[in-house]
Coordinates of C-alpha atoms in Angstrom, one line a residue:
Chain A
M1 CA -44.7 -24.1 -208.2
D2 CA -41.0 -23.9 -208.9
I3 CA -39.2 -26.1 -206.5
A4 CA -35.8 -26.1 -208.1
G5 CA -35.8 -22.4 -208.6
A6 CA -37.0 -21.7 -205.0
L7 CA -34.4 -24.0 -203.4
S8 CA -31.4 -22.9 -205.4
F9 CA -28.1 -22.8 -203.7
D10 CA -28.1 -19.1 -203.3
H11 CA -31.5 -19.1 -201.8
L12 CA -30.6 -21.8 -199.3
K13 CA -27.5 -20.0 -198.3
F14 CA -29.6 -16.9 -197.7
L15 CA -32.1 -18.8 -195.7
A16 CA -29.3 -20.4 -193.7
A17 CA -27.8 -17.0 -192.9
G18 CA -31.3 -15.9 -191.7
F19 CA -31.6 -19.0 -189.6
K20 CA -28.3 -18.4 -188.0
V21 CA -29.5 -14.9 -187.0
T22 CA -32.7 -16.4 -185.5
L23 CA -30.7 -18.9 -183.4
Y24 CA -28.2 -16.3 -182.3
I25 CA -30.8 -13.8 -181.2
A26 CA -32.9 -16.5 -179.5
F27 CA -29.8 -18.0 -177.7
I28 CA -28.6 -14.7 -176.3
S29 CA -32.2 -13.7 -175.3
I30 CA -32.7 -17.1 -173.7
I31 CA -29.6 -16.8 -171.5
L32 CA -30.3 -13.2 -170.5
S33 CA -34.0 -13.6 -169.9
F34 CA -33.4 -16.8 -167.8
I35 CA -31.0 -14.9 -165.5
I36 CA -33.3 -11.9 -165.2
G37 CA -36.4 -14.0 -164.9
V38 CA -34.9 -16.1 -162.0
V39 CA -33.8 -12.9 -160.2
F40 CA -37.1 -11.1 -160.7
G41 CA -39.2 -14.2 -159.9
T42 CA -37.3 -14.8 -156.7
L43 CA -37.5 -11.1 -155.6
R44 CA -41.3 -11.2 -156.1
Y45 CA -41.5 -14.5 -154.2
A46 CA -39.4 -13.3 -151.4
K47 CA -41.8 -10.4 -150.5
I48 CA -39.1 -7.9 -149.7
P49 CA -40.8 -4.7 -148.6
F50 CA -41.0 -2.1 -151.5
L51 CA -38.6 -4.0 -153.8
S52 CA -41.0 -6.9 -154.4
K53 CA -43.8 -4.4 -155.2
V54 CA -41.7 -2.6 -157.7
V55 CA -40.7 -5.8 -159.4
A56 CA -44.4 -6.9 -159.5
V57 CA -45.4 -3.6 -161.2
I58 CA -42.7 -4.0 -163.8
V59 CA -43.4 -7.7 -164.5
E60 CA -47.2 -7.2 -164.7
T61 CA -46.9 -4.2 -167.0
I62 CA -44.6 -5.9 -169.4
R63 CA -46.5 -9.2 -169.4
N64 CA -49.6 -7.4 -170.4
L65 CA -48.2 -5.7 -173.4
P66 CA -47.9 -7.2 -176.8
L67 CA -44.4 -8.3 -177.7
L68 CA -44.7 -6.5 -181.1
L69 CA -45.3 -3.2 -179.3
I70 CA -42.1 -3.7 -177.2
I71 CA -40.1 -4.5 -180.4
F72 CA -41.5 -1.4 -182.1
F73 CA -40.7 0.6 -178.9
T74 CA -37.1 -0.4 -178.6
Y75 CA -36.4 0.2 -182.3
F76 CA -38.5 3.2 -183.1
A77 CA -39.2 5.0 -179.9
L78 CA -35.9 4.7 -178.0
P79 CA -34.0 6.7 -180.7
E80 CA -36.3 9.6 -179.9
V81 CA -34.7 9.7 -176.4
G82 CA -31.3 9.3 -177.8
L83 CA -30.9 5.5 -177.6
K84 CA -30.4 4.2 -181.1
L85 CA -30.0 0.5 -181.3
S86 CA -29.1 -1.8 -184.2
P87 CA -31.9 -4.2 -185.3
S88 CA -30.2 -7.1 -183.6
T89 CA -29.6 -5.2 -180.3
A90 CA -33.1 -3.9 -180.3
A91 CA -34.4 -7.4 -181.0
I92 CA -32.4 -8.9 -178.1
A93 CA -33.4 -6.1 -175.8
A94 CA -37.1 -6.4 -176.6
L95 CA -37.2 -10.2 -176.4
T96 CA -35.2 -10.2 -173.2
V97 CA -37.5 -7.7 -171.5
F98 CA -40.6 -9.5 -172.5
E99 CA -39.5 -13.1 -171.9
S100 CA -37.9 -12.1 -168.5
A101 CA -41.3 -11.0 -167.4
M102 CA -42.9 -14.2 -168.5
L103 CA -40.1 -16.3 -166.9
A104 CA -40.3 -14.3 -163.7
E105 CA -43.9 -15.5 -163.3
I106 CA -43.0 -19.1 -164.0
V107 CA -40.2 -18.9 -161.4
R108 CA -42.4 -17.3 -158.8
S109 CA -45.2 -19.8 -159.2
G110 CA -42.6 -22.6 -159.2
L111 CA -41.2 -21.4 -155.9
N112 CA -44.7 -21.0 -154.5
S113 CA -45.5 -24.5 -155.4
I114 CA -43.0 -25.9 -153.0
D115 CA -44.6 -27.1 -149.7
K116 CA -44.1 -24.5 -147.0
G117 CA -43.0 -27.3 -144.7
Q118 CA -39.8 -27.5 -146.6
K119 CA -39.0 -24.0 -145.7
E120 CA -40.0 -24.5 -142.1
A121 CA -37.8 -27.6 -141.8
A122 CA -34.8 -25.7 -143.2
R123 CA -35.3 -22.6 -141.2
S124 CA -35.9 -24.5 -138.0
S125 CA -32.6 -26.2 -138.4
G126 CA -30.9 -22.8 -138.3
L127 CA -30.4 -22.1 -142.0
T128 CA -30.8 -18.5 -143.1
Y129 CA -33.5 -17.4 -145.5
I130 CA -31.0 -17.2 -148.4
Q131 CA -29.5 -20.6 -147.6
T132 CA -33.0 -22.1 -147.4
L133 CA -33.9 -20.6 -150.7
W134 CA -30.7 -21.7 -152.4
T135 CA -30.2 -25.2 -151.1
V136 CA -33.8 -26.4 -150.4
V137 CA -36.5 -24.4 -152.2
M138 CA -34.8 -23.4 -155.5
P139 CA -33.4 -26.8 -156.5
Q140 CA -36.8 -28.4 -156.1
A141 CA -38.7 -25.6 -157.8
L142 CA -36.3 -25.5 -160.8
R143 CA -37.0 -29.2 -161.5
R144 CA -40.7 -28.5 -161.5
M145 CA -40.2 -25.5 -163.7
V146 CA -38.4 -27.3 -166.5
P147 CA -41.5 -27.9 -168.7
P148 CA -43.0 -24.4 -168.5
I149 CA -39.6 -22.8 -168.9
V150 CA -38.7 -24.8 -172.0
S151 CA -42.1 -24.0 -173.6
Q152 CA -41.4 -20.4 -172.9
F153 CA -38.0 -20.8 -174.7
I154 CA -39.8 -22.4 -177.6
S155 CA -42.2 -19.4 -177.7
L156 CA -39.2 -17.1 -177.6
L157 CA -37.5 -18.8 -180.5
K158 CA -40.7 -18.5 -182.6
D159 CA -41.3 -14.9 -181.5
T160 CA -37.9 -13.9 -183.0
S161 CA -39.9 -13.9 -186.3
L162 CA -41.8 -10.8 -185.1
C163 CA -38.5 -8.9 -185.5
V164 CA -39.2 -9.0 -189.2
V165 CA -41.0 -5.6 -188.5
I166 CA -37.7 -4.0 -187.7
A167 CA -35.9 -5.5 -190.7
L168 CA -33.8 -7.9 -188.6
P169 CA -32.3 -10.2 -191.2
E170 CA -33.6 -13.3 -189.4
F171 CA -35.1 -16.5 -190.9
M172 CA -38.7 -15.3 -191.6
H173 CA -37.3 -12.0 -193.0
N174 CA -35.0 -13.7 -195.5
A175 CA -37.7 -16.2 -196.4
Q176 CA -40.0 -13.3 -197.2
I177 CA -37.4 -11.7 -199.5
I178 CA -37.1 -14.9 -201.5
Y179 CA -40.7 -15.6 -202.1
A180 CA -41.5 -12.0 -202.7
Q181 CA -39.5 -12.3 -206.0
N182 CA -41.7 -15.0 -207.4
I183 CA -45.1 -16.3 -206.4
N184 CA -44.1 -19.8 -207.4
Y185 CA -41.5 -19.9 -204.6
I186 CA -44.0 -19.5 -201.8
F187 CA -44.8 -23.2 -201.1
P188 CA -41.3 -24.6 -201.3
I189 CA -39.9 -21.8 -199.1
F190 CA -42.7 -22.2 -196.6
A191 CA -42.0 -25.9 -196.5
V192 CA -38.4 -25.2 -195.6
V193 CA -39.3 -22.6 -193.0
V194 CA -41.9 -25.0 -191.3
F195 CA -39.4 -27.8 -191.3
M196 CA -36.6 -25.8 -189.7
Y197 CA -38.7 -24.2 -187.0
F198 CA -40.2 -27.6 -186.2
I199 CA -36.9 -29.4 -186.0
V200 CA -35.3 -26.9 -183.6
N201 CA -38.4 -26.6 -181.3
Y202 CA -39.1 -30.3 -181.3
C203 CA -35.5 -30.9 -180.2
L204 CA -36.1 -28.4 -177.3
S205 CA -39.2 -30.4 -176.4
L206 CA -37.3 -33.6 -176.4
I207 CA -34.6 -32.2 -174.2
A208 CA -37.2 -31.0 -171.8
R209 CA -38.9 -34.4 -171.7
R210 CA -35.5 -36.1 -171.0
L211 CA -34.8 -33.6 -168.1
E212 CA -38.3 -34.4 -166.7
N213 CA -37.8 -38.2 -166.9
R214 CA -34.4 -38.1 -165.4
Q215 CA -35.7 -36.5 -162.2
A216 CA -38.9 -38.6 -161.9
Chain B
M1 CA -35.1 -23.4 -120.1
I2 CA -38.3 -22.5 -122.0
R3 CA -40.5 -19.9 -120.3
F4 CA -43.8 -18.6 -121.4
D5 CA -44.9 -15.5 -119.5
S6 CA -48.5 -14.3 -120.2
V7 CA -48.2 -15.2 -123.8
N8 CA -51.1 -14.4 -126.2
K9 CA -51.3 -15.1 -129.9
Y10 CA -53.9 -14.1 -132.4
F11 CA -54.5 -15.2 -136.0
G12 CA -56.3 -12.2 -137.1
N13 CA -59.3 -12.0 -134.8
F14 CA -58.9 -15.6 -133.6
H15 CA -57.4 -15.9 -130.2
V16 CA -55.2 -19.0 -130.5
L17 CA -53.2 -18.8 -127.3
K18 CA -54.7 -17.3 -124.2
N19 CA -52.5 -16.1 -121.5
I20 CA -50.0 -19.0 -121.5
N21 CA -47.7 -19.3 -118.5
L22 CA -45.4 -22.3 -118.7
E23 CA -42.0 -23.2 -117.6
I24 CA -40.1 -26.2 -119.0
N25 CA -36.9 -27.3 -117.4
K26 CA -33.7 -28.8 -118.8
G27 CA -34.1 -32.5 -119.3
E28 CA -37.8 -32.5 -118.9
V29 CA -40.1 -34.4 -121.2
V30 CA -43.4 -32.5 -121.6
V31 CA -46.3 -33.9 -123.5
V32 CA -49.0 -31.6 -124.8
I33 CA -52.4 -33.1 -125.5
G34 CA -55.8 -31.7 -126.3
P35 CA -58.5 -31.6 -129.0
S36 CA -57.6 -30.4 -132.4
G37 CA -57.7 -26.6 -132.8
S38 CA -56.8 -26.2 -129.1
G39 CA -53.5 -24.4 -129.9
K40 CA -51.0 -27.2 -129.1
S41 CA -49.1 -27.0 -132.4
T42 CA -49.1 -23.2 -132.3
L43 CA -47.7 -23.3 -128.8
L44 CA -44.9 -25.6 -130.0
R45 CA -44.2 -23.5 -133.1
C46 CA -43.8 -20.3 -131.1
I47 CA -40.9 -21.8 -129.3
N48 CA -38.6 -21.7 -132.4
R49 CA -40.5 -18.7 -133.9
L50 CA -42.2 -20.5 -136.7
E51 CA -45.1 -18.5 -135.3
T52 CA -44.7 -15.2 -133.6
I53 CA -46.4 -14.3 -130.4
T54 CA -48.7 -11.3 -130.2
D55 CA -47.8 -10.3 -126.7
G56 CA -46.3 -11.5 -123.5
E57 CA -42.8 -12.9 -123.2
L58 CA -41.3 -16.1 -124.4
T59 CA -37.7 -16.9 -123.5
V60 CA -35.5 -19.9 -124.4
N61 CA -32.3 -20.1 -122.4
D62 CA -33.0 -16.6 -121.2
L63 CA -33.1 -15.3 -124.8
K64 CA -36.2 -13.5 -125.8
V65 CA -37.5 -15.4 -128.8
N66 CA -39.4 -12.4 -130.3
D67 CA -36.8 -9.8 -129.6
K68 CA -35.4 -8.3 -132.9
K69 CA -31.9 -8.3 -131.3
T70 CA -32.1 -12.1 -130.8
D71 CA -30.2 -14.0 -133.6
I72 CA -33.0 -16.3 -134.5
N73 CA -30.8 -18.7 -136.5
Q74 CA -28.4 -18.9 -133.5
L75 CA -31.4 -19.8 -131.3
R76 CA -32.9 -22.3 -133.8
R77 CA -29.7 -24.3 -134.2
N78 CA -30.2 -25.2 -130.6
I79 CA -33.8 -26.3 -131.0
G80 CA -34.5 -29.4 -133.2
M81 CA -37.9 -29.9 -134.7
V82 CA -39.7 -32.9 -136.0
F83 CA -42.8 -32.4 -138.0
Q84 CA -46.0 -34.5 -138.6
H85 CA -45.2 -34.8 -142.3
F86 CA -41.4 -35.2 -141.9
H87 CA -40.5 -32.5 -144.4
L88 CA -37.4 -34.3 -145.5
Y89 CA -35.8 -32.7 -148.6
P90 CA -36.9 -34.9 -151.4
H91 CA -34.1 -33.9 -153.8
K92 CA -31.4 -34.9 -151.3
T93 CA -30.2 -38.3 -150.1
V94 CA -30.8 -39.3 -146.5
L95 CA -27.2 -38.5 -145.7
E96 CA -27.5 -35.0 -147.4
N97 CA -30.7 -34.4 -145.5
I98 CA -28.9 -34.9 -142.3
T99 CA -25.6 -33.1 -143.1
T100 CA -27.0 -29.9 -144.8
A101 CA -27.5 -27.9 -141.6
P102 CA -24.3 -29.1 -139.8
I103 CA -22.3 -28.1 -142.9
K104 CA -24.0 -24.8 -143.6
V105 CA -24.8 -23.7 -140.1
L106 CA -22.2 -25.3 -137.9
K107 CA -19.5 -25.2 -140.6
Q108 CA -18.6 -28.8 -140.1
S109 CA -16.5 -30.4 -142.9
K110 CA -18.3 -32.8 -145.1
E111 CA -16.4 -35.8 -143.7
E112 CA -17.1 -34.8 -140.1
A113 CA -20.8 -34.1 -140.8
E114 CA -21.2 -37.5 -142.6
K115 CA -19.5 -39.3 -139.7
V116 CA -21.9 -37.7 -137.3
A117 CA -24.9 -38.4 -139.6
R118 CA -24.0 -42.1 -139.9
S119 CA -23.7 -42.4 -136.1
Y120 CA -27.2 -41.0 -135.7
L121 CA -28.6 -43.2 -138.5
E122 CA -27.2 -46.1 -136.5
K123 CA -28.9 -44.7 -133.4
V124 CA -32.3 -44.5 -135.2
G125 CA -31.8 -48.0 -136.6
I126 CA -31.4 -47.4 -140.4
P127 CA -27.7 -47.1 -141.1
E128 CA -28.2 -48.9 -144.4
K129 CA -30.4 -46.1 -145.8
A130 CA -27.7 -43.5 -145.9
N131 CA -27.7 -43.2 -149.7
S132 CA -31.4 -43.6 -150.3
Y133 CA -33.8 -40.8 -151.2
P134 CA -36.7 -40.0 -148.9
A135 CA -39.3 -41.3 -151.4
Q136 CA -37.6 -44.8 -151.2
L137 CA -38.3 -45.0 -147.5
S138 CA -41.4 -46.0 -145.5
G139 CA -43.1 -43.3 -143.4
G140 CA -41.6 -44.6 -140.2
Q141 CA -38.1 -44.7 -141.7
Q142 CA -38.6 -41.1 -143.0
Q143 CA -39.6 -39.9 -139.6
R144 CA -36.6 -41.6 -138.0
V145 CA -34.4 -39.8 -140.6
A146 CA -36.1 -36.5 -139.6
I147 CA -35.2 -37.2 -136.0
A148 CA -31.6 -38.0 -136.9
R149 CA -31.5 -34.7 -138.9
G150 CA -32.6 -32.9 -135.8
L151 CA -30.1 -34.6 -133.6
A152 CA -27.2 -33.9 -135.9
M153 CA -27.3 -30.3 -134.9
K154 CA -26.8 -31.5 -131.3
P155 CA -29.6 -29.4 -130.0
E156 CA -30.5 -29.0 -126.3
I157 CA -34.2 -29.1 -127.0
I158 CA -36.3 -31.1 -129.5
L159 CA -39.8 -30.2 -130.4
F160 CA -42.1 -32.9 -131.8
D161 CA -45.2 -31.8 -133.6
E162 CA -47.5 -34.9 -133.8
P163 CA -44.6 -37.1 -135.0
T164 CA -46.6 -40.2 -135.4
S165 CA -50.0 -38.8 -136.7
A166 CA -49.2 -39.4 -140.4
L167 CA -47.8 -42.9 -139.9
D168 CA -49.4 -46.3 -140.5
P169 CA -50.2 -47.9 -137.2
E170 CA -47.5 -50.5 -137.6
M171 CA -44.8 -47.9 -138.0
I172 CA -45.7 -45.9 -134.9
G173 CA -43.8 -48.1 -132.6
E174 CA -40.4 -47.8 -134.3
V175 CA -40.6 -43.9 -134.1
L176 CA -41.8 -43.9 -130.5
D177 CA -38.9 -46.3 -129.5
V178 CA -36.4 -43.7 -130.8
M179 CA -38.2 -41.0 -128.9
K180 CA -38.3 -43.0 -125.7
A181 CA -34.5 -43.6 -126.0
L182 CA -34.0 -39.9 -126.4
A183 CA -36.1 -39.1 -123.4
K184 CA -34.2 -41.5 -121.2
E185 CA -30.9 -39.9 -122.3
G186 CA -32.1 -36.7 -120.7
M187 CA -33.0 -34.7 -123.8
T188 CA -35.4 -31.8 -123.2
M189 CA -38.4 -32.6 -125.3
V190 CA -41.8 -31.0 -125.9
V191 CA -44.1 -33.4 -127.7
V192 CA -47.5 -32.7 -129.1
T193 CA -49.0 -36.1 -129.6
H194 CA -52.1 -38.3 -129.2
E195 CA -50.0 -41.3 -128.2
M196 CA -51.2 -41.8 -124.6
G197 CA -49.0 -44.9 -124.1
F198 CA -45.9 -42.8 -124.8
A199 CA -47.1 -40.0 -122.7
R200 CA -47.8 -42.3 -119.7
E201 CA -44.4 -44.0 -120.1
V202 CA -41.9 -41.2 -120.6
A203 CA -43.5 -37.9 -119.9
D204 CA -42.5 -36.0 -116.8
R205 CA -45.5 -33.8 -117.2
I206 CA -48.7 -33.7 -119.2
I207 CA -50.2 -30.5 -120.3
F208 CA -53.8 -30.5 -121.4
M209 CA -54.9 -27.6 -123.6
D210 CA -58.3 -26.6 -124.8
Q211 CA -59.4 -23.5 -126.7
G212 CA -56.0 -21.9 -126.5
Q213 CA -55.6 -22.3 -122.7
I214 CA -53.7 -24.6 -120.6
L215 CA -56.5 -26.2 -118.6
E216 CA -54.6 -28.7 -116.5
Q217 CA -51.1 -30.0 -116.0
G218 CA -49.6 -32.7 -113.9
K219 CA -47.6 -35.9 -113.7
P220 CA -49.0 -38.5 -116.1
A221 CA -49.9 -41.0 -113.3
D222 CA -52.0 -38.3 -111.5
F223 CA -53.5 -36.8 -114.7
Y224 CA -54.7 -40.1 -116.2
A225 CA -55.9 -41.6 -112.9
N226 CA -57.7 -38.4 -111.8
P227 CA -58.1 -35.5 -114.2
K228 CA -59.5 -32.5 -112.4
E229 CA -61.1 -30.6 -115.2
E230 CA -64.3 -31.8 -116.7
R231 CA -63.1 -31.0 -120.2
A232 CA -60.0 -33.1 -119.7
R233 CA -62.0 -36.0 -118.3
L234 CA -64.3 -35.9 -121.4
F235 CA -61.3 -35.8 -123.7
L236 CA -59.6 -38.7 -122.1
S237 CA -62.8 -40.8 -122.1
R238 CA -63.1 -40.2 -125.8
I239 CA -59.6 -41.2 -126.8
L240 CA -59.0 -43.9 -124.3
N241 CA -62.2 -45.9 -124.7
H242 CA -62.0 -47.2 -128.2

């Protein structure tokens, strides 16, 4: 094991650059998939004729495919139909598509978990369906959804490492390049990788727990 | 004011309401009683279209409740509803619970809506709870907030769906007192309840339902002293003699 060699300044700088890419890709994908997930989940919950069915088919299809396949697809298959994406755009697109479908299901089940009496009380006071959803059902559902949504975000952050297959220069990718040079680097580099993923994801868990406690 | 004309309702194959003919006048307090599963709550919930009727005609203020052209939100703002399980919004304070609909539906300003809300909280006897959350209140207090929430829309009709059935016995009185006061002010009320004391004291009319039909109706004094239907007699003997 060569700790000093593995953790040289250049290597750490290279790892940091990879970590920055991981965080950047995860952050953008989280924002986009949250928005799309809420919209799709709500559309499915609302049982709008035709539209809700279409959304259901899309969500179910994506949810039942491996993320790796979607990543391959966006990077290797889309160019065949004339859509050539850079590794980072392809990564964001693939993660957003996949995580949106997962979040849509969380949102739908969160909305479904709200007692139907809440909706009846709001509707019988003259509120429209949209007003009821927006001021009565959604705020309550979102609070309940915090834990599963955050664990989905944690999954997303970890899943960015799958983008190593399209040579996205993210954390795992850069770590691999370093330890591939010298077998004695493997353990120290893995230790750093483990530590960094753990720290970020654990912080997310803590934030979730705080949000949960605040509303309880 | 409320008129059922040969109304039928099915849940799938189950015939819940059978040929209902009923007219309720302005200012009348009508109490609906009957064994569970007799269709009382369904009857009530049809009035503001929480349930849709299968056939027949149901009008409120001459507006057909089930007509697609009827603006249901317009109709509903005029019909308050109080539920067995209160259904207060748990994420909103008492004041917000009461002011949500006046602000969103009647477009009242926040100040105006809060002023109205506080006056109704005064009326139901818990002005000091304005900034509490529903979970901090007792069942009786929650139900009184729910009544205040209904009143804040200044409806002409209020529907009560077993308003005291989920309450501890010692809290039933405080809710009934509020309802009695409303009845005496001339509010049009349709009340599904098992509170026979309340029915006897304030109802203008008792309606007895069984198996989806209105079997008997009459003034409380007559109905309790001398129920005509065998089924009604049996029902009364069961709930009064214990």
